[in-house]
Short mmCIF file of C-alpha atoms and ligand atoms in Angstrom, two decimals:
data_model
loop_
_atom_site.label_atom_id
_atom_site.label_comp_id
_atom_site.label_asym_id
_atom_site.label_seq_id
_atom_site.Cartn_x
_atom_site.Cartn_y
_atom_site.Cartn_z
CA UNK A 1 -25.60 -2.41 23.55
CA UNK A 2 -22.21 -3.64 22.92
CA UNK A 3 -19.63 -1.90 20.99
CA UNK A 4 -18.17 -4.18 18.92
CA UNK A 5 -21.43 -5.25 17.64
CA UNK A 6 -20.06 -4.54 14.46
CA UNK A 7 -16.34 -6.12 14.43
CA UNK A 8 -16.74 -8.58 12.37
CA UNK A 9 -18.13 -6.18 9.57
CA UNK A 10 -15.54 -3.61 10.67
CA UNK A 11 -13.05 -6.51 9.89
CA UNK A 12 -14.20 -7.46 6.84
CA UNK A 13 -15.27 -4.68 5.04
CA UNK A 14 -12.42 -1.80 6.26
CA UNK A 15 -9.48 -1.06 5.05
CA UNK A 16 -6.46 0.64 5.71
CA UNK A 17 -2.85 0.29 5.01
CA UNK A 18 -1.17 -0.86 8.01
CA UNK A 19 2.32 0.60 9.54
CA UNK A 20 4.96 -2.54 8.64
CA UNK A 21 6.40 -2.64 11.61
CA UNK A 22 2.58 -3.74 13.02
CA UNK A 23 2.78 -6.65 10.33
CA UNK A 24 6.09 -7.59 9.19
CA UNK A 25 7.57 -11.28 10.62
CA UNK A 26 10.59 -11.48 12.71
CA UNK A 27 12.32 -12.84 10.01
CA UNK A 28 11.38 -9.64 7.70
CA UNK A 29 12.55 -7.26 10.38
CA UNK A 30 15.86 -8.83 9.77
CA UNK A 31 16.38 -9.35 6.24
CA UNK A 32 15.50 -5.45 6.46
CA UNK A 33 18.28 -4.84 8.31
CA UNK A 34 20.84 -6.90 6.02
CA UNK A 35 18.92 -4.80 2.75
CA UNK A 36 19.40 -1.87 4.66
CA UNK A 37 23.20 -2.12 5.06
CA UNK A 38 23.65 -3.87 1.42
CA UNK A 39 21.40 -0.62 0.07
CA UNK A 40 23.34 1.83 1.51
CA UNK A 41 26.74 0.64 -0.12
CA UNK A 42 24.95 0.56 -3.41
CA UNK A 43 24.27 3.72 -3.25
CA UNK A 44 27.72 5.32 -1.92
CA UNK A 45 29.24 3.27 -5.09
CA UNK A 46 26.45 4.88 -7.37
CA UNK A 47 26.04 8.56 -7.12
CA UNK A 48 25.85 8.84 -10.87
CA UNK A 49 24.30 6.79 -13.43
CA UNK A 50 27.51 5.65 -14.95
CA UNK A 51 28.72 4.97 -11.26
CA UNK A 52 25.54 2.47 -10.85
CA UNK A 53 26.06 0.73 -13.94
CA UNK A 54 29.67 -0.24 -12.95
CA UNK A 55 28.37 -1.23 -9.71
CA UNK A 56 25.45 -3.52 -10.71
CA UNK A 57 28.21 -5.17 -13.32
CA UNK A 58 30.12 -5.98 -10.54
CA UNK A 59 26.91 -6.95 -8.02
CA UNK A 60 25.50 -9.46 -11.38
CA UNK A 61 29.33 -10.86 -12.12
CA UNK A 62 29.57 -11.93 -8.72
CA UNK A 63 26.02 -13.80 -9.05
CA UNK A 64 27.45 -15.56 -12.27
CA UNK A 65 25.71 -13.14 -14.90
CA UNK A 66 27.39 -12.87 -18.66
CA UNK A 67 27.73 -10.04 -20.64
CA UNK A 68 25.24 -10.77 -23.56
CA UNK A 69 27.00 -11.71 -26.65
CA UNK A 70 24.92 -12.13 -30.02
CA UNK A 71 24.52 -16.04 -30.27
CA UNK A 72 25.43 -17.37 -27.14
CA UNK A 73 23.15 -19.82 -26.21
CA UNK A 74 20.25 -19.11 -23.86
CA UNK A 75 18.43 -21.74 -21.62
CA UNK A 76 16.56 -21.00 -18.48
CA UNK A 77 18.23 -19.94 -15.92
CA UNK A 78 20.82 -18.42 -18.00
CA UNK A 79 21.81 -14.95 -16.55
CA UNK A 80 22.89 -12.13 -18.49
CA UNK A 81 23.63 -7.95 -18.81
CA UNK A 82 23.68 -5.75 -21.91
CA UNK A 83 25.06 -1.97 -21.07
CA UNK A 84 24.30 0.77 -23.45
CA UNK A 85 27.32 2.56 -23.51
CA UNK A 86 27.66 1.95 -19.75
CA UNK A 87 25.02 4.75 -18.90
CA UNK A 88 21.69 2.16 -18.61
CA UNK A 89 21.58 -1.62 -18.22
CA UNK A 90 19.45 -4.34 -19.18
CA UNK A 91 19.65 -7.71 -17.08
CA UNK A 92 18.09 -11.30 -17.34
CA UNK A 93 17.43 -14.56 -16.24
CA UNK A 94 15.73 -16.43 -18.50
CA UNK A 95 12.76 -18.50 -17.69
CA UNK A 96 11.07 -21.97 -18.16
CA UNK A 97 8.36 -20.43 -20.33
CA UNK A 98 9.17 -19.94 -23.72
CA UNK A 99 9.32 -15.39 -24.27
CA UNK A 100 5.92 -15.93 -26.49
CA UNK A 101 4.22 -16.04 -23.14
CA UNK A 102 5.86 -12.40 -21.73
CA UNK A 103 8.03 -11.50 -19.29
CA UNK A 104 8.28 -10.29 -15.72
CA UNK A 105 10.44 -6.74 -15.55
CA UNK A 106 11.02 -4.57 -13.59
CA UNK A 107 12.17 -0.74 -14.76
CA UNK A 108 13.81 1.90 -12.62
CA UNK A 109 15.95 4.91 -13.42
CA UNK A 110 19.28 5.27 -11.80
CA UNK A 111 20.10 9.40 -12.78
CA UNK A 112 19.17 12.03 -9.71
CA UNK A 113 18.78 15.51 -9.67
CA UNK A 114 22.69 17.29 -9.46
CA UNK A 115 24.48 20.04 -10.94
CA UNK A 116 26.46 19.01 -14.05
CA UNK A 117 29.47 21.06 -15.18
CA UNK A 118 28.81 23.20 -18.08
CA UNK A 119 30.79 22.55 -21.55
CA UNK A 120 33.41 25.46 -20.63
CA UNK A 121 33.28 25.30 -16.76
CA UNK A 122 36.66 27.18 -15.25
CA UNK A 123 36.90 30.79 -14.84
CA UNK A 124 38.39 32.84 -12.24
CA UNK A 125 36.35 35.90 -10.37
CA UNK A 126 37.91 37.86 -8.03
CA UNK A 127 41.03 35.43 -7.22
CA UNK A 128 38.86 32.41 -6.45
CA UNK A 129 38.58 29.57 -8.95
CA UNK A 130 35.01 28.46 -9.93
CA UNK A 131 32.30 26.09 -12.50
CA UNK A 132 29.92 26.97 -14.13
CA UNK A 133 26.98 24.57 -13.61
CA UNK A 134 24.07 23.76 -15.50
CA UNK A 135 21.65 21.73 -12.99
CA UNK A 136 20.35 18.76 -14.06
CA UNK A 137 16.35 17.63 -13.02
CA UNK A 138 13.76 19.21 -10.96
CA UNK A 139 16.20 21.18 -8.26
CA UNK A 140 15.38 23.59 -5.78
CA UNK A 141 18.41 25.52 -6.09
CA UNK A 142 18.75 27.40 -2.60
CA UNK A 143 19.26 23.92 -1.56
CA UNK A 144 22.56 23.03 -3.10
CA UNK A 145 24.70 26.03 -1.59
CA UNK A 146 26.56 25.16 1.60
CA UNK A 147 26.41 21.28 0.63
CA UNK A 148 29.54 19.38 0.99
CA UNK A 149 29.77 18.70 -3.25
CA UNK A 150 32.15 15.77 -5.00
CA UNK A 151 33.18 16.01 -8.35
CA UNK A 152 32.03 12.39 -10.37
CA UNK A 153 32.68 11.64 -14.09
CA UNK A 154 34.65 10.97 -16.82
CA UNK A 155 36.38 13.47 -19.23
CA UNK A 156 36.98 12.02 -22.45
CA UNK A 157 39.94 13.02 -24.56
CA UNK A 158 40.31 13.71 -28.18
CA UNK A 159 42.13 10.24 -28.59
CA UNK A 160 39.30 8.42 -26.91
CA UNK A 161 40.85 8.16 -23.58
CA UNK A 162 38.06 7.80 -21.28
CA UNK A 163 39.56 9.61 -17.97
CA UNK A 164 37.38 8.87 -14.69
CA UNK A 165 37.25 11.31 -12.14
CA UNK A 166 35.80 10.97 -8.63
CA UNK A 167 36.68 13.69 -6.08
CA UNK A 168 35.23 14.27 -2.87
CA UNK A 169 34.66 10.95 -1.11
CA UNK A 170 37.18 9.81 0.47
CA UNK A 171 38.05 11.42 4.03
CA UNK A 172 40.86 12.87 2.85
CA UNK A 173 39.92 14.58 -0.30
CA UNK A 174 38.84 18.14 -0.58
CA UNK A 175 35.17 18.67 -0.98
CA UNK A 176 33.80 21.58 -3.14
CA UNK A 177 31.02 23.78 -2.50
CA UNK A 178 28.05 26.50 -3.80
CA UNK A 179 28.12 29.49 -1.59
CA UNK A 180 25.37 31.05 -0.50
CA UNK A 181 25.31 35.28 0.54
CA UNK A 182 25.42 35.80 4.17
CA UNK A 183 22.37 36.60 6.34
CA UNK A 184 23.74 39.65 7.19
CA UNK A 185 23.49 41.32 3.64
CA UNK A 186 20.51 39.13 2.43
CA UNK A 187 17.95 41.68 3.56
CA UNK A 188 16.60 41.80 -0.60
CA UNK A 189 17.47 38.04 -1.18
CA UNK A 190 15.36 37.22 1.69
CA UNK A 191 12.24 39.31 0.39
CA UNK A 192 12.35 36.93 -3.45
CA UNK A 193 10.66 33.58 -3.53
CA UNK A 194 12.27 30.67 -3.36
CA UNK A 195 12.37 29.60 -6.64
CA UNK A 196 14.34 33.11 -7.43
CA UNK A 197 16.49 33.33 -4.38
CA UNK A 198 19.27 31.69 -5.55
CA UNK A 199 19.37 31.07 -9.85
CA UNK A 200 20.35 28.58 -11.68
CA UNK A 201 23.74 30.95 -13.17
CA UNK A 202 24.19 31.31 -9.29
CA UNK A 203 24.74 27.90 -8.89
CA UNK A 204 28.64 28.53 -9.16
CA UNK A 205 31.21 25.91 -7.68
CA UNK A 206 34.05 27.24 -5.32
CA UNK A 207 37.30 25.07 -6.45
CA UNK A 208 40.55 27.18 -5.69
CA UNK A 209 41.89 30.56 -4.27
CA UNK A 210 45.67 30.05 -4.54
CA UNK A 211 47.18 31.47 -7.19
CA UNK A 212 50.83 30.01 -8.42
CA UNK A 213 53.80 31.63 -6.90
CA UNK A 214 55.46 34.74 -8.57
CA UNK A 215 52.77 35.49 -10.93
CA UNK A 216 52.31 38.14 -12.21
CA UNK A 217 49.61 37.52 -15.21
CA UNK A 218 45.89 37.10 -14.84
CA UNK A 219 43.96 33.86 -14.09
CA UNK A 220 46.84 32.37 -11.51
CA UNK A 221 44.36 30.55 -9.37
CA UNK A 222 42.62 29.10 -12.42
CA UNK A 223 45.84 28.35 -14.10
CA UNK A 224 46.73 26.73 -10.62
CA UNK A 225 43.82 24.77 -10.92
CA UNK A 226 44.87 23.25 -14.46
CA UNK A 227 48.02 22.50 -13.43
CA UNK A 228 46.72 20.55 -10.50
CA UNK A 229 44.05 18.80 -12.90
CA UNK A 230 47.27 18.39 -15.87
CA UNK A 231 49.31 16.41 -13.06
CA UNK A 232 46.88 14.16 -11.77
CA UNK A 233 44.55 14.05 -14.66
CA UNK A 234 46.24 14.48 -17.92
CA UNK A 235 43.79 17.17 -19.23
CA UNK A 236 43.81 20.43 -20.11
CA UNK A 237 40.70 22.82 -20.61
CA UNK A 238 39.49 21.93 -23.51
CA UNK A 239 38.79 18.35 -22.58
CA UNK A 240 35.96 20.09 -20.18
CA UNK A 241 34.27 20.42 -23.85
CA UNK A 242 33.98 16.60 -24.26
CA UNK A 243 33.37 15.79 -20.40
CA UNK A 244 30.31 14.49 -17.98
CA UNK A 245 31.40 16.08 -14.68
CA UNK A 246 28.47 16.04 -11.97
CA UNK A 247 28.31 17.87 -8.75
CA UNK A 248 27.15 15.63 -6.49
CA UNK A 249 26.87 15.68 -2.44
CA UNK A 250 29.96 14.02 -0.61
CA UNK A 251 27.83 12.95 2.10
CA UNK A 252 27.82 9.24 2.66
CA UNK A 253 24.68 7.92 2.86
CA UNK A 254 23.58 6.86 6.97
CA UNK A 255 21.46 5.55 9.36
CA UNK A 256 18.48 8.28 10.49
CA UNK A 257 16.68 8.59 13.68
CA UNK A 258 17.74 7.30 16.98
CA UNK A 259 15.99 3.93 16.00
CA UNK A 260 18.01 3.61 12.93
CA UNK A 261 14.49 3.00 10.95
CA UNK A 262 15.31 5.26 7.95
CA UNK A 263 17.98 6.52 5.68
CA UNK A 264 19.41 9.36 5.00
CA UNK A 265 20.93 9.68 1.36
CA UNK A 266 22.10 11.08 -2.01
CA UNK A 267 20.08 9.76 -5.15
CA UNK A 268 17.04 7.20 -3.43
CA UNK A 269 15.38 8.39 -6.58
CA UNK A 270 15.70 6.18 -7.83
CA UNK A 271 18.54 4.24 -6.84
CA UNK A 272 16.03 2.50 -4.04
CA UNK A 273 14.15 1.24 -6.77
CA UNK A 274 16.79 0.61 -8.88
CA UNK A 275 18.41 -1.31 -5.89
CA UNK A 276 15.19 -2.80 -5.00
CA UNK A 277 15.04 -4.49 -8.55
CA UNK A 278 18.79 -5.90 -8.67
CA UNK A 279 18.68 -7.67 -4.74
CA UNK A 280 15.17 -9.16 -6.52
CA UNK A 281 17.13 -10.52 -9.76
CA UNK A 282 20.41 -11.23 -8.49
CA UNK A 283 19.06 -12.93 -4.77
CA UNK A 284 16.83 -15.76 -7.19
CA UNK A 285 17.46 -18.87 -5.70
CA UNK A 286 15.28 -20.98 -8.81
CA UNK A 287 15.04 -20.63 -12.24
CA UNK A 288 11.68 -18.23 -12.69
CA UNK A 289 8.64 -19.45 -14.87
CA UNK A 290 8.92 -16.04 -16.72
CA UNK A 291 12.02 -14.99 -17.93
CA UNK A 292 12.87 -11.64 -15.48
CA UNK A 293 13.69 -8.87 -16.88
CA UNK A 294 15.61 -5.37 -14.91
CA UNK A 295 16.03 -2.11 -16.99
CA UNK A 296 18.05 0.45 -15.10
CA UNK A 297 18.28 3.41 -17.08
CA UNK A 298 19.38 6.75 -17.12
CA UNK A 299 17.65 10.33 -18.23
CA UNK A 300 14.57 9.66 -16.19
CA UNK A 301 15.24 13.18 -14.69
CA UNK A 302 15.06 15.00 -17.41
CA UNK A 303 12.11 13.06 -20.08
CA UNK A 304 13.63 9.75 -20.58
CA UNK A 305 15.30 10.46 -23.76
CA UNK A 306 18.47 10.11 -25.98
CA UNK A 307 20.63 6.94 -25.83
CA UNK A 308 20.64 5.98 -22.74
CA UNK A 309 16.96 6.83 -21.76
CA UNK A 310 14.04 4.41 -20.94
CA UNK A 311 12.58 5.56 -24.27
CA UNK A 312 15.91 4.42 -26.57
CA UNK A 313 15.60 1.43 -28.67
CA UNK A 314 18.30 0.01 -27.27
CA UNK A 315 15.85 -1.79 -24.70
CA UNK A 316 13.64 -3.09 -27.55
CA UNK A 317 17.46 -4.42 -29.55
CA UNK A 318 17.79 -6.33 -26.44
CA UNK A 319 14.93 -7.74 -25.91
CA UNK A 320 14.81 -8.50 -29.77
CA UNK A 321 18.11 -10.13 -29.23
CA UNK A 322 16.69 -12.68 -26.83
CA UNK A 323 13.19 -13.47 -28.72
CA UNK A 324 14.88 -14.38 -31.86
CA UNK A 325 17.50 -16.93 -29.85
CA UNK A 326 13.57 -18.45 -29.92
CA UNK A 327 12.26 -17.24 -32.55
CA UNK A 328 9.89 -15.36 -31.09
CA UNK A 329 8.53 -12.16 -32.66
CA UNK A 330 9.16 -9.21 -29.95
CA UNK A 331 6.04 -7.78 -30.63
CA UNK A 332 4.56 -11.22 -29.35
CA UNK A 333 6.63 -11.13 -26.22
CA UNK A 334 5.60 -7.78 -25.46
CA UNK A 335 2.31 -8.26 -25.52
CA UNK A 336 2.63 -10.67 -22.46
CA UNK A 337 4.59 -8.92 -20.98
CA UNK A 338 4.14 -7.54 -17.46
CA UNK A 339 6.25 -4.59 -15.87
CA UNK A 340 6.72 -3.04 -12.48
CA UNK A 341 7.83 0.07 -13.36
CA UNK A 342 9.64 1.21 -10.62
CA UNK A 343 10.25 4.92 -9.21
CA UNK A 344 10.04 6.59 -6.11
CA UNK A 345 6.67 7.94 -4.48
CA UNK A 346 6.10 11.11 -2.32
CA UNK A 347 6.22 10.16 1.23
CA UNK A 348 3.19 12.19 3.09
CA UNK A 349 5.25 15.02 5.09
CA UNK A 350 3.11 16.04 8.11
CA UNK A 351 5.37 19.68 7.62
CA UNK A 352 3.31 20.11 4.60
CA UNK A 353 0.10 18.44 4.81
CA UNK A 354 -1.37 20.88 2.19
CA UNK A 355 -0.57 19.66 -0.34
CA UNK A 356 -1.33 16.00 -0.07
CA UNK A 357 -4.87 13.83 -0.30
CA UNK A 358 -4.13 12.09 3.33
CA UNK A 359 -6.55 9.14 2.10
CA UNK A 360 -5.00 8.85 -0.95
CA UNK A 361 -0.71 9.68 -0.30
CA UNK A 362 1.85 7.28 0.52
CA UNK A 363 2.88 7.07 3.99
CA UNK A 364 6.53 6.53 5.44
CA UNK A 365 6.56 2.60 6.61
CA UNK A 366 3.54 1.72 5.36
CA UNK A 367 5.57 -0.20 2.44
CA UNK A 368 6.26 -0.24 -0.86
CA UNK A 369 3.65 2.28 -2.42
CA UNK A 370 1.89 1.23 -5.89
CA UNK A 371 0.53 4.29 -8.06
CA UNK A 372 -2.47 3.33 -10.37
CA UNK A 373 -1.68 6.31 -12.12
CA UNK A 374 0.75 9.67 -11.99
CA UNK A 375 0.71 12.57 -13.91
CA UNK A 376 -0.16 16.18 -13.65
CA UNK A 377 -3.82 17.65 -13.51
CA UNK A 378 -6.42 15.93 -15.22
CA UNK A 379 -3.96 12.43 -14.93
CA UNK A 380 -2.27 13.82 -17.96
CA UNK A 381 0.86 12.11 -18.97
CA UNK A 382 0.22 9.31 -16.87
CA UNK A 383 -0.04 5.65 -18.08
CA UNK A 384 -3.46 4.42 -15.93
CA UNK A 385 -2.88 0.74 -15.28
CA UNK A 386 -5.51 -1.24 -15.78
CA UNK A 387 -7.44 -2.56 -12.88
CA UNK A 388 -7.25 -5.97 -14.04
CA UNK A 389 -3.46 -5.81 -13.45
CA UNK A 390 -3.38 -3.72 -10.14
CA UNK A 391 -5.58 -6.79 -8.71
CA UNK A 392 -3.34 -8.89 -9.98
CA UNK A 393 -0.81 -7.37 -8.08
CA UNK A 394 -2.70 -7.23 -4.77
CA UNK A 395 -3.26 -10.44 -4.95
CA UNK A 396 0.84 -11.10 -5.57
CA UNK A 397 1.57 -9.05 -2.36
CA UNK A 398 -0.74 -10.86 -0.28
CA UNK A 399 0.23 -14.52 -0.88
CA UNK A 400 3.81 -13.16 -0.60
CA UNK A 401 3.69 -11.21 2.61
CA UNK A 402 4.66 -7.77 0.93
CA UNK A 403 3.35 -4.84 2.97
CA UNK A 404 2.42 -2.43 0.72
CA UNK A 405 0.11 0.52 0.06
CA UNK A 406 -1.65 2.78 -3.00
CA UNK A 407 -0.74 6.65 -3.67
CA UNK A 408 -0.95 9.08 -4.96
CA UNK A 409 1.46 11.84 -5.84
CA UNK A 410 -0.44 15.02 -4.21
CA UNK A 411 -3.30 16.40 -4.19
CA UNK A 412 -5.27 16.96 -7.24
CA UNK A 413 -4.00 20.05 -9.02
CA UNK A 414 -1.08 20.66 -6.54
CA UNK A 415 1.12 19.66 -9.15
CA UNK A 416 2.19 16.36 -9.98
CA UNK A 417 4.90 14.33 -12.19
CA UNK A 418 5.36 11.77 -14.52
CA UNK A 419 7.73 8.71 -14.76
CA UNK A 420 8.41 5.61 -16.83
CA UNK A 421 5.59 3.65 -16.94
CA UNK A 422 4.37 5.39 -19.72
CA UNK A 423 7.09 4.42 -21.54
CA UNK A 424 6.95 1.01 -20.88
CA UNK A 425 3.05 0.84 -21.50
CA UNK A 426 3.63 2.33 -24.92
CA UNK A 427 5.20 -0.82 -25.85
CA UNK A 428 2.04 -2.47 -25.16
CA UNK A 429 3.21 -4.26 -21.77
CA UNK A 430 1.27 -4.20 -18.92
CA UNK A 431 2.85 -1.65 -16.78
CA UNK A 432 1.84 -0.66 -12.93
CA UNK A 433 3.71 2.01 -11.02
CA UNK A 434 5.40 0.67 -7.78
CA UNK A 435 8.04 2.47 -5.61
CA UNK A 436 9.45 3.91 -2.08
CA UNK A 437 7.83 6.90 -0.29
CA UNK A 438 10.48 9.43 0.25
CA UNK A 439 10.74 12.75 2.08
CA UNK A 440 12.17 15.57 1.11
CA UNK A 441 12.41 13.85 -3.21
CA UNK A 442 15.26 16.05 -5.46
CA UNK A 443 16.72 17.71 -2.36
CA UNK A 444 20.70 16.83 -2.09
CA UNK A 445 19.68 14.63 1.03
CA UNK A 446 16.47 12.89 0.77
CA UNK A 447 14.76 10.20 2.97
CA UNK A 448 13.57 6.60 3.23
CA UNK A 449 12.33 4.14 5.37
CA UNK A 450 14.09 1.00 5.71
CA UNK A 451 10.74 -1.15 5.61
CA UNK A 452 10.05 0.81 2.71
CA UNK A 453 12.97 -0.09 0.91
CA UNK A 454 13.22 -3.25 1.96
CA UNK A 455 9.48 -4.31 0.97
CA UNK A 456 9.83 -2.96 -2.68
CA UNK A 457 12.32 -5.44 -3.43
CA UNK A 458 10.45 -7.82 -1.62
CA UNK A 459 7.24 -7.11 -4.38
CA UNK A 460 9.58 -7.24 -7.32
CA UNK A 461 10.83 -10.54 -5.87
CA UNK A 462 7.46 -11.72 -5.73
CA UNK A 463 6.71 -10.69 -8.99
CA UNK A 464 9.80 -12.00 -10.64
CA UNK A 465 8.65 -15.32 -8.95
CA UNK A 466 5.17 -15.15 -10.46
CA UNK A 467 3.85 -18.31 -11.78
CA UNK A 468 0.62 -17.66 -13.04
MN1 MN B 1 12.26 9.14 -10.08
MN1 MN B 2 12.89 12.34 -9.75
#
């Protein structure tokens, strides 16, 4: 009896998601390698939302995009930007169809986990010079001691003076840093969980130890500090009050692994989605059938909210903005409308295989991973894409070449998360879950695959090109 009596059913009927590098062309091993290079200077130029905004401004201008101004005319192929207060971004080109038949968009979020300087930061303790932080997202927080740290943000004066600070990158400057209590003394420390080991009011920046010269009152180091910040800044303490400082790791993001196949990085969630989306808009070569649509916002980390979330209106005002150059209701144009809401997925980590479904978890190179559905538990909070659309979708990658796989995130009851779909599906647009597999998600250096990367902006690409 042979034993391949059955290859031909094995063939047809199997599946499994293949590794990309058993699959992808010559010619996609090297447009990886140009993404890879043009993804890692997006996000060295983007560790904060703000940051990315500016950045995709200047990525769009270059490609000939406008900023949006009411009444200016719109035809296809006309490419334009709206910022909300320069914190989230809408871009698009329009298409040949008329926005009563929907749009193609893609959404990502471009805000990472960090520590963000509380409202009065600067005190001094013990003749060393310090902020107080107040982390932002889902942080483990014995992670961020002993990291390089850079300073990014604006301060905002009382007169409106919007004063941009960025400290921390450049081989020269100082860095800044979270100290952690040596092993040596840590005999309790070492007996507390993680999540308790280090706390959140323990997440104190080191910024100065030299106090002025000849003083005798209290606080030299600090005052030291403002005198330093008054110089090269303009401000004094209480600007802190109306400032967006975040802590942020220096390190550049860089090639990992003696192959160079991955990346190792500040911020991939979600800035390789986010990135993924702008190389599909702004690397168009025709006008698209559909008008395409990117939303990079900011919040994600924290719910989505307030003004510059995926949840603010100011997404709806643009789209609105856009229908009625055609006098289209929005309402109408949502309801054809079709999203790739893009964020990142857990990469299975064979460290920790407990706490993933192996059948059912993303897998490093195995492309860019669609999730049906997120959420915690019984799916709650998740927006469940309907199967008519994830076919759809399938069928997209396949005629396009786009290796890509289905998660999702852990196993059942091991925890879970939630993202933006939901918030794109409540607006009655067909919305399916799409993103990278990264290791080590919300740590100050996380990890990607360059296929990975590369083949979620090869999807959206597809799917901005989608004629049916
Ligand atoms: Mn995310
Ligand atoms: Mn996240």
């Amino acid at each position: 009896m042979s034993e391949n009596k059955y290859e031909a059913q094995r063939e047809r009927l199997l599946y499994a998601p293949k590794n990309g590098y058993e699959v992808a062309t010559e010619e996609d091993l090297a447009a990886m390698e140009a993404y890879g290079k043009g993804y890692i200077a997006f996000l060295n130029a983007s560790k904060t939302e703000r940051e990315a905004v500016k950045e995709t401004i200047r990525l769009a201008s270059e490609k000939g995009f406008l900023p949006y101004v009411p009444g200016m005319e719109l035809k296809p192929g006309t490419k334009i930007y709206s910022s909300n207060y320069g914190k989230s971004i809408s871009l698009a080109v329009i298409g040949k169809k008329p926005l009563s038949e929907g749009t193609r968009i893609a959404a990502a979020h471009i805000d990472s986990p960090r520590l963000d300087l509380k409202p009065n930061p600067l005190y001094e303790d013990d003749d060393m010079a310090w902020f107080k932080t107040h982390y932002y997202g889902g942080i483990k927080k014995y992670q961020w001691t002993t990291v390089p740290m850079a300073l990014h943000g604006v301060v905002v004066k009382q007169d409106g003076q919007v004063v941009e600070v960025c400290i921390g990158e450049k081989d020269d400057d100082p860095v800044f840093v979270v100290t952690d209590l040596l092993i040596h003394l840590a005999e309790q420390q070492m007996k507390k969980p993680l999540a308790t080991g280090v706390t959140g009011e323990q997440l104190n920046v080191l910024i100065g130890s030299r106090p002025l010269p000849e003083d005798e009152d209290s606080d030299s180091v600090k005052l030291a500090v403002l005198m330093y910040l008054q110089e090269h800044y303009g401000i004094t303490e209480e600007d802190f009050l109306s400032a967006e400082i975040s802590v942020v790791p220096s390190a550049k993001a860089r090639e990992l692994g003696f192959d160079r196949s991955m990346i190792l990085g500040y911020g991939h969630d979600d800035r390789s989605c986010a990135y993924a989306e702008l190389n599909a808009l702004l690397s168009m070569t025709e006008i698209p059938e559909y008008t395409s649509v990117c939303l990079l916002a900011d919040k994600e980390e924290i719910g989505s909210v307030g003004i510059s979330g995926m949840q603010c209106d100011a997404f709806e005002f643009f789209m609105e903005q856009l229908c009625d150059s055609q006098n289209v209701k929005l309402r109408q144009c949502f309801a054809k409308s079709q999203c790739i809401s893009a964020d990142v997925a857990n990469a299975f980590d064979p460290n920790y295989p407990e706490v993933s479904d192996k059948r059912n978890n993303a897998r490093l190179n195995h492309g860019v991973c669609f999730m049906k559905y997120t959420g915690s538990r019984g799916k709650s909070g998740s927006s469940d894409a309907p199967a008519e659309f994830v076919a759809k979708i399938r069928r997209l990658c396949r005629e396009n070449g786009v290796v890509w796989q289905m998660g999702e995130l852990g196993k059942v009851d091991a925890g879970g998360g939630g993202t933006v779909a939901g918030f794109m599906a409540n607006r009655n647009i067909l919305t399916l879950d799409a993103g990278v597999p990264v290791l080590s998600m919300h740590a100050p250096q996380e990890v990607v695959s360059k296929m990975d990367a590369y083949m979620t902006s090869k999807a959206i690409m597809a799917f901005y090109g989608d004629k049916e």
